[in-house]
Coordinates of C-alpha atoms and ligand atoms in Angstrom, one line a residue:
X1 CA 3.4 29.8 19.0
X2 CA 6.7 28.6 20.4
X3 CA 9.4 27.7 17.4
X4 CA 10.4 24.6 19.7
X5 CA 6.8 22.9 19.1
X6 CA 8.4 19.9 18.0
X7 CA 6.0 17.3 15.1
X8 CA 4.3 14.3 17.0
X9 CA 6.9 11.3 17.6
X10 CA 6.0 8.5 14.2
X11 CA 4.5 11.3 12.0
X12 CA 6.0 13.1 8.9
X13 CA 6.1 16.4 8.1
X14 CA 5.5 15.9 4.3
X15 CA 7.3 19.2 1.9
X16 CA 7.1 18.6 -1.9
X17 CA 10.3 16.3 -1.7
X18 CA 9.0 14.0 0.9
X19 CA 5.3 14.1 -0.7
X20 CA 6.3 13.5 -4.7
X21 CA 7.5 10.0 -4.3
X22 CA 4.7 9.1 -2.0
X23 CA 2.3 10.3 -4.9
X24 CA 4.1 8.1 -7.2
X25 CA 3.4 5.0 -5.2
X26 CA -0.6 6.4 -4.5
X27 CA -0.9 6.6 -8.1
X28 CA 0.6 3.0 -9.4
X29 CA -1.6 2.2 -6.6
X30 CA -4.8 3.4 -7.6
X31 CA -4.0 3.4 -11.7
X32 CA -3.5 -1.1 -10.8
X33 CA -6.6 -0.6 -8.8
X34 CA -8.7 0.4 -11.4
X35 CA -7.3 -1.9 -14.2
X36 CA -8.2 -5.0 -11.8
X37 CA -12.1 -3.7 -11.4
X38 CA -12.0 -2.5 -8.0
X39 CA -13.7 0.9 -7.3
X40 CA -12.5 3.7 -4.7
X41 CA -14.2 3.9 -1.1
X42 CA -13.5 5.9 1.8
X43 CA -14.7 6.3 5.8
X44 CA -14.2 8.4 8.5
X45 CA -11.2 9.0 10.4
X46 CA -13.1 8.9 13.6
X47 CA -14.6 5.4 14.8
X48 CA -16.7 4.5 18.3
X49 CA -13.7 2.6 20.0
X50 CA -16.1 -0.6 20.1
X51 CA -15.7 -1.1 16.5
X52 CA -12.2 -2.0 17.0
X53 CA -12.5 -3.5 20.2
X54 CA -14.8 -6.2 19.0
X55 CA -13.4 -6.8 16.1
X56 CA -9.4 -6.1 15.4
X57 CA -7.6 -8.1 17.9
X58 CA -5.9 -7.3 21.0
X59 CA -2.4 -5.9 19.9
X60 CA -4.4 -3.3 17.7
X61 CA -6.6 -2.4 20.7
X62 CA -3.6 -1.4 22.9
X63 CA -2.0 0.7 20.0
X64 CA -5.2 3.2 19.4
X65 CA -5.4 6.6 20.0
X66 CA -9.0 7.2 22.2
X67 CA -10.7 10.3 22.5
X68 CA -13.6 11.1 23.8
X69 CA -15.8 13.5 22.8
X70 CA -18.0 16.2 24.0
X71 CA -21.1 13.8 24.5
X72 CA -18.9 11.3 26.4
X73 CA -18.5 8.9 23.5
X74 CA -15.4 7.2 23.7
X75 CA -13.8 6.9 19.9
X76 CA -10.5 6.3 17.9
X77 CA -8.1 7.6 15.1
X78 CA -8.9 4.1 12.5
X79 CA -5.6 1.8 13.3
X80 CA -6.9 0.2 10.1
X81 CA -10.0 -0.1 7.1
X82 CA -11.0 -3.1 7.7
X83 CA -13.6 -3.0 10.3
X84 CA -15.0 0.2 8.7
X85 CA -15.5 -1.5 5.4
X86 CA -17.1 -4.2 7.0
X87 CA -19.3 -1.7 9.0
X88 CA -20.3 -0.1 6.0
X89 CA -20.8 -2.6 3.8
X90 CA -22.9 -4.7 6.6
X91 CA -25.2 -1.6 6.9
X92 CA -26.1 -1.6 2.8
X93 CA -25.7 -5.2 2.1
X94 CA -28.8 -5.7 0.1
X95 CA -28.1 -2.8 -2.2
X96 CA -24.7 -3.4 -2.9
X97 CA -24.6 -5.9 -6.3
X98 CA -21.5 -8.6 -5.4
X99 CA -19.0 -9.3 -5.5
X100 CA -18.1 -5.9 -3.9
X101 CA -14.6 -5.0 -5.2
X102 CA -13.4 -1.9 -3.5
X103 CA -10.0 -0.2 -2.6
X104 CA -8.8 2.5 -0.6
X105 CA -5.7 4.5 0.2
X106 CA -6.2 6.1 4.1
X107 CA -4.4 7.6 6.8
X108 CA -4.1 5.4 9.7
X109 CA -2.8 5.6 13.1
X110 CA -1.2 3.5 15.4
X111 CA 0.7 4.3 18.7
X112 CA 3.5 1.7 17.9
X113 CA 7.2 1.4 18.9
X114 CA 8.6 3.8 16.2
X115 CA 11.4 1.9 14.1
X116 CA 12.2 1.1 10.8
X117 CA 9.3 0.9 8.6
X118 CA 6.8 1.7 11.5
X119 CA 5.2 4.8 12.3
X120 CA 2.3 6.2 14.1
X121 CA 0.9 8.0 10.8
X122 CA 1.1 5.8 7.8
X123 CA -0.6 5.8 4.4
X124 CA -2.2 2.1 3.8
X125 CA -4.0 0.4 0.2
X126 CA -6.5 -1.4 0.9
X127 CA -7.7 -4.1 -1.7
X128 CA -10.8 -6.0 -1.0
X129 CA -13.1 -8.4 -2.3
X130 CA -16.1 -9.0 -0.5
X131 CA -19.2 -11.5 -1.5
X132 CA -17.1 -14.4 -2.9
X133 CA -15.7 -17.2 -0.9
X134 CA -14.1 -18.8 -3.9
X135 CA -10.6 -19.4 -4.3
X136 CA -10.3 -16.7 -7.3
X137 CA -11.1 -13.7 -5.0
X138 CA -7.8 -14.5 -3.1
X139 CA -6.0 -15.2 -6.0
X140 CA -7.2 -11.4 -7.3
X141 CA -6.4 -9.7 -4.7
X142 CA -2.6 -11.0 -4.3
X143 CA -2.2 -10.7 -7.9
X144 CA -3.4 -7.0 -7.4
X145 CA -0.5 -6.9 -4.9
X146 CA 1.9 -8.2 -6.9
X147 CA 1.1 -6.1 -10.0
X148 CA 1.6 -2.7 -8.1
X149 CA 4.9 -3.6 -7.1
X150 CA 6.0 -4.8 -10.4
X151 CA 4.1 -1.1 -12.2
X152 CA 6.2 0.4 -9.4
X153 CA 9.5 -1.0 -10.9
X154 CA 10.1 -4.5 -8.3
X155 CA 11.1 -7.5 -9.8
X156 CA 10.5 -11.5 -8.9
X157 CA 14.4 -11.2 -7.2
X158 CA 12.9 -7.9 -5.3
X159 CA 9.7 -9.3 -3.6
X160 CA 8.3 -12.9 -2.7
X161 CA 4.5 -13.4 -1.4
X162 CA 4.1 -15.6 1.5
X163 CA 1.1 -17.4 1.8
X164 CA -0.4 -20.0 4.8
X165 CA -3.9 -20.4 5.3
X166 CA -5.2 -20.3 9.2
X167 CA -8.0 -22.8 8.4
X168 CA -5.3 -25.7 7.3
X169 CA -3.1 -24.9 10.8
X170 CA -6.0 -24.8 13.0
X171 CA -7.3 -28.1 11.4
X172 CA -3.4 -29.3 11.6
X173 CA -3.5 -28.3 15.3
X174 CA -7.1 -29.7 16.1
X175 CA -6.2 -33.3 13.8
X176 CA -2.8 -33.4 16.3
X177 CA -5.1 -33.1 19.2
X178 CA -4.4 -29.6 20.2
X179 CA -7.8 -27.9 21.7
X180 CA -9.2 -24.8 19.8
X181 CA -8.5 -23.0 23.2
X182 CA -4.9 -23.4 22.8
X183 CA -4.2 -22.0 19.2
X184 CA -3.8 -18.7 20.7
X185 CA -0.8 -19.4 22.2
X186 CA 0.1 -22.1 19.5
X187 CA 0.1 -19.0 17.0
X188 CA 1.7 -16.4 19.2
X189 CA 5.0 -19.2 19.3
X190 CA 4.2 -19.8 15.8
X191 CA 4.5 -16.1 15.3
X192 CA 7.8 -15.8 17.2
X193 CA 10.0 -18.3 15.5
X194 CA 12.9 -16.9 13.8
X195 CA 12.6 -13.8 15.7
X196 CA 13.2 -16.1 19.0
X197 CA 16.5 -18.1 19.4
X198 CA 15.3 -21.4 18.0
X199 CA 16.2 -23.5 21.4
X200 CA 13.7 -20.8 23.0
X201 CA 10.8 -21.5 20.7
X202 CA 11.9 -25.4 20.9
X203 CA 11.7 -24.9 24.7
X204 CA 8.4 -23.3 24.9
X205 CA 6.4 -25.3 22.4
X206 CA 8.0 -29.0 23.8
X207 CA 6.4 -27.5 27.0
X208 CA 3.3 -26.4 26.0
X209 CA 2.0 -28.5 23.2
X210 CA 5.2 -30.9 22.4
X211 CA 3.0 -34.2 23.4
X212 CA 0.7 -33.0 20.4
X213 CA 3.0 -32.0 17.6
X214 CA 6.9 -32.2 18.4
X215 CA 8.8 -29.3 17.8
X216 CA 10.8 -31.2 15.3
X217 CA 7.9 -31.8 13.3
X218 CA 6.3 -28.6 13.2
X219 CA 9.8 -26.9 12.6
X220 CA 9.7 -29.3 9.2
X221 CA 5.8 -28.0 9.0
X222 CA 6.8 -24.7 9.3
X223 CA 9.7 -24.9 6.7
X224 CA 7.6 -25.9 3.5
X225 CA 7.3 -23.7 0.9
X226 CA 5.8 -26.0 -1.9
X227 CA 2.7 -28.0 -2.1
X228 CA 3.8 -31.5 -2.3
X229 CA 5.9 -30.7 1.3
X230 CA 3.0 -29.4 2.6
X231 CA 1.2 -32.9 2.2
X232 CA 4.2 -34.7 3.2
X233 CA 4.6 -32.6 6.5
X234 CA 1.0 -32.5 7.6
X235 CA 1.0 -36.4 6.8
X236 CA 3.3 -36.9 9.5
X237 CA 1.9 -35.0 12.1
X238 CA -2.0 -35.9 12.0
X239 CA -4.6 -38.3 10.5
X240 CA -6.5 -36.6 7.6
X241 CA -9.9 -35.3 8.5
X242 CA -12.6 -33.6 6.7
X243 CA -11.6 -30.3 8.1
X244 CA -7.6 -30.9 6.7
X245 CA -8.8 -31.9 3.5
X246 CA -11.2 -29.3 2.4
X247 CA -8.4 -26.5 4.1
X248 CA -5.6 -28.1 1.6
X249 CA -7.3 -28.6 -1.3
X250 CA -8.5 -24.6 -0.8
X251 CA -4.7 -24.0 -0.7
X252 CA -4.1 -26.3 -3.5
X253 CA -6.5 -24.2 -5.9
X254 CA -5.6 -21.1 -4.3
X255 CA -2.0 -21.6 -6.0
X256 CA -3.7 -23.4 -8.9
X257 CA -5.1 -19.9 -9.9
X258 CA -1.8 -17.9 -9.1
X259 CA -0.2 -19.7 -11.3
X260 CA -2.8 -19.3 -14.0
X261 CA -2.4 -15.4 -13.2
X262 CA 1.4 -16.0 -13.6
X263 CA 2.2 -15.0 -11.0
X264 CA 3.6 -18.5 -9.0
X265 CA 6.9 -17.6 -9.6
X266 CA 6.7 -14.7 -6.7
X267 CA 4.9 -17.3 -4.1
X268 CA 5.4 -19.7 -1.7
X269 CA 3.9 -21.4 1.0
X270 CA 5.2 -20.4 4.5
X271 CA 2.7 -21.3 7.5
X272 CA 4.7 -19.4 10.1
X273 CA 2.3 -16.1 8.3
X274 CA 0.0 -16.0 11.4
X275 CA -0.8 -12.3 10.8
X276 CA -2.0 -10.5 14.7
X277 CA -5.1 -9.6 13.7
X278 CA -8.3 -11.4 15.4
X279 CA -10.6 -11.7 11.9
X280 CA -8.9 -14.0 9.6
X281 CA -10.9 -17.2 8.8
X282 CA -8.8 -18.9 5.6
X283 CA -5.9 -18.2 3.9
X284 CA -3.5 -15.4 4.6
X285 CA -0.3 -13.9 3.1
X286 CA 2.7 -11.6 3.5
X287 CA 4.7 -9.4 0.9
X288 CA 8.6 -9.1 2.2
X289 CA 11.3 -8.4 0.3
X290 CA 13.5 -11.4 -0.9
X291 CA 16.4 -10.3 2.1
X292 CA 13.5 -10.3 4.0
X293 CA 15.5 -7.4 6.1
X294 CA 12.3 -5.6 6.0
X295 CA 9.0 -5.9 8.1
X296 CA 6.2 -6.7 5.7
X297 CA 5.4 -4.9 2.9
X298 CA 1.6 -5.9 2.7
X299 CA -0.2 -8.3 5.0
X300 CA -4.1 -9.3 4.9
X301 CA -6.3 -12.7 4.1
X302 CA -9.9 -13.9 4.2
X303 CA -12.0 -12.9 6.7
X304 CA -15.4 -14.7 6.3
X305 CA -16.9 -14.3 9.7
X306 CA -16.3 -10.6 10.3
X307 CA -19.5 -9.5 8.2
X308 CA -21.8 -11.5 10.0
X309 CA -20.8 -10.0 13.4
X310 CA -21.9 -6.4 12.3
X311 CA -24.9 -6.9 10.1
X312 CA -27.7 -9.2 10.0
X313 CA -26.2 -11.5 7.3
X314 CA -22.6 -12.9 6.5
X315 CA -21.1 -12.1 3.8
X316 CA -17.6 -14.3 2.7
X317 CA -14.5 -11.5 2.2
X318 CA -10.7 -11.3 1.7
X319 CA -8.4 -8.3 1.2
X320 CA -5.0 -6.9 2.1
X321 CA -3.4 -4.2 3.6
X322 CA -0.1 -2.4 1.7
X323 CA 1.2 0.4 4.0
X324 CA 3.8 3.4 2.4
X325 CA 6.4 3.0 4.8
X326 CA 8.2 -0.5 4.5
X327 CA 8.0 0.1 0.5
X328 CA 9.0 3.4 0.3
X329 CA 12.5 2.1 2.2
X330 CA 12.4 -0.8 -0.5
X331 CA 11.9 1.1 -3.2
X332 CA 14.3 3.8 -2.4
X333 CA 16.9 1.4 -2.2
X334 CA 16.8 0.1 -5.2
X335 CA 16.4 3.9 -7.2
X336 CA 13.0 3.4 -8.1
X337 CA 11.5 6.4 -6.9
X338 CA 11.8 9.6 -8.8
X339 CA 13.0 12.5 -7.1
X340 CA 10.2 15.8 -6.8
X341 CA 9.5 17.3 -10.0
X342 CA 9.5 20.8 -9.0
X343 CA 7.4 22.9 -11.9
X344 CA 6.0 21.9 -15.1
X345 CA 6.7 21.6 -18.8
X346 CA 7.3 25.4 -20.0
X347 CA 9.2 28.3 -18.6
X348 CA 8.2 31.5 -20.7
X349 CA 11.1 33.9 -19.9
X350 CA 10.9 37.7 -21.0
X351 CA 14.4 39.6 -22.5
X352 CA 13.0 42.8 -21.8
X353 CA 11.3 44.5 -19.6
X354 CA 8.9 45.8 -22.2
X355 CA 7.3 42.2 -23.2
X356 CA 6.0 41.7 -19.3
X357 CA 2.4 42.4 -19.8
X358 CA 2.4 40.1 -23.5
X359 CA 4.3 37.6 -21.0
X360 CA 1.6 37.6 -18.3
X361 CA -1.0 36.9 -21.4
X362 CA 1.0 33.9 -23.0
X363 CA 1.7 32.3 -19.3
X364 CA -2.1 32.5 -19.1
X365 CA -2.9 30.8 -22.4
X366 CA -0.5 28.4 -22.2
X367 CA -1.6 27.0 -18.7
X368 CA -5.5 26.9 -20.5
X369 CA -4.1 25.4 -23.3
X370 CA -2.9 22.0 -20.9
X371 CA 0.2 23.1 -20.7
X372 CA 2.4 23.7 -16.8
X373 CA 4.0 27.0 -17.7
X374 CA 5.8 28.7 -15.2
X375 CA 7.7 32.0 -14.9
X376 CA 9.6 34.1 -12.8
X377 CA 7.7 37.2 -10.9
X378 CA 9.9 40.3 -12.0
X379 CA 12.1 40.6 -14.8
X380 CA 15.9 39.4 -15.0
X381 CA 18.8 38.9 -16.8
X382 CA 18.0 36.3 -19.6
X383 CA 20.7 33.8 -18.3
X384 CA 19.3 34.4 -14.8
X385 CA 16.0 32.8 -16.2
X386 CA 17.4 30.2 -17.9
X387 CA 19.0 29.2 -15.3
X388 CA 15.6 29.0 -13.1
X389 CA 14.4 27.2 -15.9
X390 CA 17.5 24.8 -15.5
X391 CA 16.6 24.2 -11.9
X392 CA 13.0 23.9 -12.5
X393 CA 13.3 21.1 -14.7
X394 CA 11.4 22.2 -17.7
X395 CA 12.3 20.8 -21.2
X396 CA 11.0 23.8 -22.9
X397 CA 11.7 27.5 -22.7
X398 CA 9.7 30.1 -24.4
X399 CA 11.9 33.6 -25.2
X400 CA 9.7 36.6 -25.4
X401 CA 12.6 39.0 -27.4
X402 CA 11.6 43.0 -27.9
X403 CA 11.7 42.7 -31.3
X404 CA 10.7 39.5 -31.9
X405 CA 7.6 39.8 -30.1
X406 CA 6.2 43.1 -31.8
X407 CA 6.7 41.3 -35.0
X408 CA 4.4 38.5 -33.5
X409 CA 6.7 36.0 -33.1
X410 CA 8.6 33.9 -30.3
X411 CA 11.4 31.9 -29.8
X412 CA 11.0 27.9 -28.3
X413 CA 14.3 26.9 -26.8
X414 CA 14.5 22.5 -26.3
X415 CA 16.1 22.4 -23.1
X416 CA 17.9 18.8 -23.7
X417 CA 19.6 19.6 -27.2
X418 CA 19.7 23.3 -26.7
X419 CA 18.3 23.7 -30.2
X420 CA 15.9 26.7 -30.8
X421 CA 13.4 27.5 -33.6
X422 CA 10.9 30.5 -34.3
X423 CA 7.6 30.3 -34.3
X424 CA 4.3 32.5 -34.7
X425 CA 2.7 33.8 -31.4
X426 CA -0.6 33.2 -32.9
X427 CA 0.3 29.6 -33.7
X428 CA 1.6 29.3 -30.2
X429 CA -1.3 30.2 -29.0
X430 CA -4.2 28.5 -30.8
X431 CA -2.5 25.0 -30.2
X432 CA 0.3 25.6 -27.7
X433 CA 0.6 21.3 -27.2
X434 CA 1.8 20.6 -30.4
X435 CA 3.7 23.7 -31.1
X436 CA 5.4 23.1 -28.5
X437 CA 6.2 19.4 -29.3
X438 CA 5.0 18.4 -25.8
Ligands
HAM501 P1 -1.8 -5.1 9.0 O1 -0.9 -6.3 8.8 O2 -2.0 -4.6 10.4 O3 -3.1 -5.5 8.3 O4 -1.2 -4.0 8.1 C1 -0.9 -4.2 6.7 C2 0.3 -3.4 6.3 O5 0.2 -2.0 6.7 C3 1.6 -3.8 6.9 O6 2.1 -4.9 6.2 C4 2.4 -2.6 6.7 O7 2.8 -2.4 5.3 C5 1.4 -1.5 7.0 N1 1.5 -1.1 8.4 C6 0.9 -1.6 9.5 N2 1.3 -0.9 10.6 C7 2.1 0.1 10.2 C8 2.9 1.1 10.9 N3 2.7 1.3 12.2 N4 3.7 1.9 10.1 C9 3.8 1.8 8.8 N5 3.1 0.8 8.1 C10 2.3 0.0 8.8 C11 -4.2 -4.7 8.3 O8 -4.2 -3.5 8.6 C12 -5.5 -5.3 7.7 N6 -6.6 -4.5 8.0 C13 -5.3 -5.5 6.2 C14 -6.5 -6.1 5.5 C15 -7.3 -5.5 4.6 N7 -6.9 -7.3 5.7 C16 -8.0 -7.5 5.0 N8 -8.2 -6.4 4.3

């Protein structure tokens, strides 16, 4: 094969330094998983291309990567879980005792604009409750968000959660007198302010739906970030109706049980969260860090409706997204990931030549025993060892002398003091762990 095969354009080639701080942020992920009750699911890589075209949303469709296979099916890399966990879950429903709390981390793919924090390959968490439609579901699943970026080292200044909730701006748009044909677009401007020139969004929504809702009032809409300017700016843009009411008050509880969680402190409302994808039926939220420099760290929501449309009954359901990329640049920033560890606990270095084969024997033991023990292939010069040792990182060194180690015994060097003791090979041996103070 030609050296000047180049990697695919958005992927990463991962060696042990790019992978060890990736593993890091799977593990918090998974260990925060587990301590919130949710159990580990997985799907295929491969989907039939009409999962996602029913059910993710336009800007999703145009980013897959088809195939078709031999029997002229037409299918795609997964761009995300969500319809697959809805698939599956749809196809078991009676068996499955609810609520169903599940989590995943998968490979996804999407044929984006590369940039910063997007790729084409990307690791994604996904947290979902499904089989509840009450408040406290959300509520769990942000707060599972927010504890694996605080296990992972991010503070309240690092990371803010912003939360709107599409049933209270569709009822907000419907009460103004905006037709439910027309939120579409409503949410597309919605979506672009603040990466628009303001006079640009102004312009478009005076336009389009200015007669309903000046811009002036749904800039001050779109600026609240606490519940009693919520009320006050929805107040003076439509009548209440039944649909407004019940949409607040879901809100309203919604941050009634974050702050219960204690976790308020890293939320606030901000209604221009839209999120692109087609499925979301209630509230929705955004992770971005507190520059907000970043693209989002986490997005997802309730999605109600999407269970029903692949299975014979609905089932209420809410979840999130967290990709790798966007917090991997946060994290890194800040010195929170830990650079590769490159071997184990224990180096077990011979001084002569002689000691090899009781060498190969201890090495063996040790690694039985629970302990990473590494150790160099051929015999070297002591300080030659020591100083692989050094670079491997190890905090112990175990020194098989000549002498020594015909009178059954061994030295164990401490690598951060320096300090060295004597102990019995036989008591190495029968509880290497301890021995070794590990
Ligand atoms: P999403 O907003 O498309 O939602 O993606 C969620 C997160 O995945 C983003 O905030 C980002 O961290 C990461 N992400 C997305 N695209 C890329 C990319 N090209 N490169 C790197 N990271 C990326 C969903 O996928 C929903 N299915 C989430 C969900 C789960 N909703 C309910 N349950």
């Amino acid at each position: 094969m030609s050296a000047k095969i180049q990697s695919v354009k958005g992927t990463r080639d991962f060696y042990p330094d790019v992978l060890a701080p990736i593993r890091q942020i799977f593990d918090a992920w998974r260990r925060v998983s587990i301590r919130h009750g949710f159990q580990e699911w997985d799907g295929p890589t491969l989907e039939l291309l009409d999962l996602y075209r029913e059910k993710s949303g336009d800007e999703l469709v145009g980013q897959l990567y088809r195939l078709t296979d031999s029997g002229g099916r037409e299918l795609a890399l997964r761009p995300e879980m969500t319809p697959t966990l809805a698939r599956m879950v749809a196809a078991k429903i009676n068996a499955l005792p609810k609520p169903i709390k599940w989590f995943c981390v998968a490979t996804l793919f999407r044929g984006e604009n590369v940039q910063r924090g997007r790729l084409r390959e990307f690791f994604q968490w996904n947290v979902d409750v499904i089989g509840s439609a009450d408040m406290t579901a959300d509520a769990e699943v942000i707060l599972v968000g927010v504890e694996a970026l605080r296990e992972l080292g991010l503070t309240q200044a690092d990371f803010q959660v912003h939360i709107s909730n599409r049933r209270l701006v569709q009822a907000i748009l419907s009460a103004a007198g905006i037709p439910v044909e027309s939120h579409g677009g409503a949410y597309a401007l919605m979506d672009k302010a603040g990466k628009l020139p303001r006079e640009e969004t102004a312009r478009r929504w005076s336009e389009a739906y200015g007669s309903a809702i000046s811009y002036e009032k749904l800039d001050a809409l779109m600026s609240v970030a606490t519940l009693p300017e919520l009320r006050a700016a929805v107040g003076a843009i439509a009548p209440a109706t039944a649909d407004l009411e019940s949409a607040a008050s879901d809100t309203e509880r919604l941050l009634a049980i974050l702050q219960d969680f204690g976790i308020i402190e890293y939320c606030k409302i901000n209604l221009r969260v839209v999120r692109g994808l087609a499925y979301y039926t209630g509230p929705v939220f955004e992770f971005y860090d507190r520059s907000e420099n970043e693209r989002a760290i986490c997005g997802g929501g309730r999605y109600d409706d999407l269970l029903g449309k692949l299975g014979r009954a609905g089932e209420p359901a809410v979840g999130f997204g967290m990709g790798d990329v966007v917090l991997s640049l946060i994290l890194e920033e800040k010195g929170l990931l830990k650079p590769a560890r490159k071997g184990g606990d224990v180096m077990v270095v011979d001084a002569a030549e002689s000691v090899r084969p009781t060498l190969h024997t201890v090495v063996a033991a040790l690694r039985r025993g629970g302990v990473a023990a590494d150790f160099s292939y051929a015999h070297q010069a002591i300080g030659k060892q020591l100083k692989m040792a050094d670079k491997i990182g190890v905090s112990r060194v175990v020194i098989l002398g000549d002498e020594t180690t015909s009178a059954g015994r061994v030295r164990i060097k401490d690598m951060a003091g320096g300090a060295e003791r004597e102990v019995a090979l036989e008591t190495l041996l029968a509880d290497p762990r301890s021995t070794l103070g590990l």
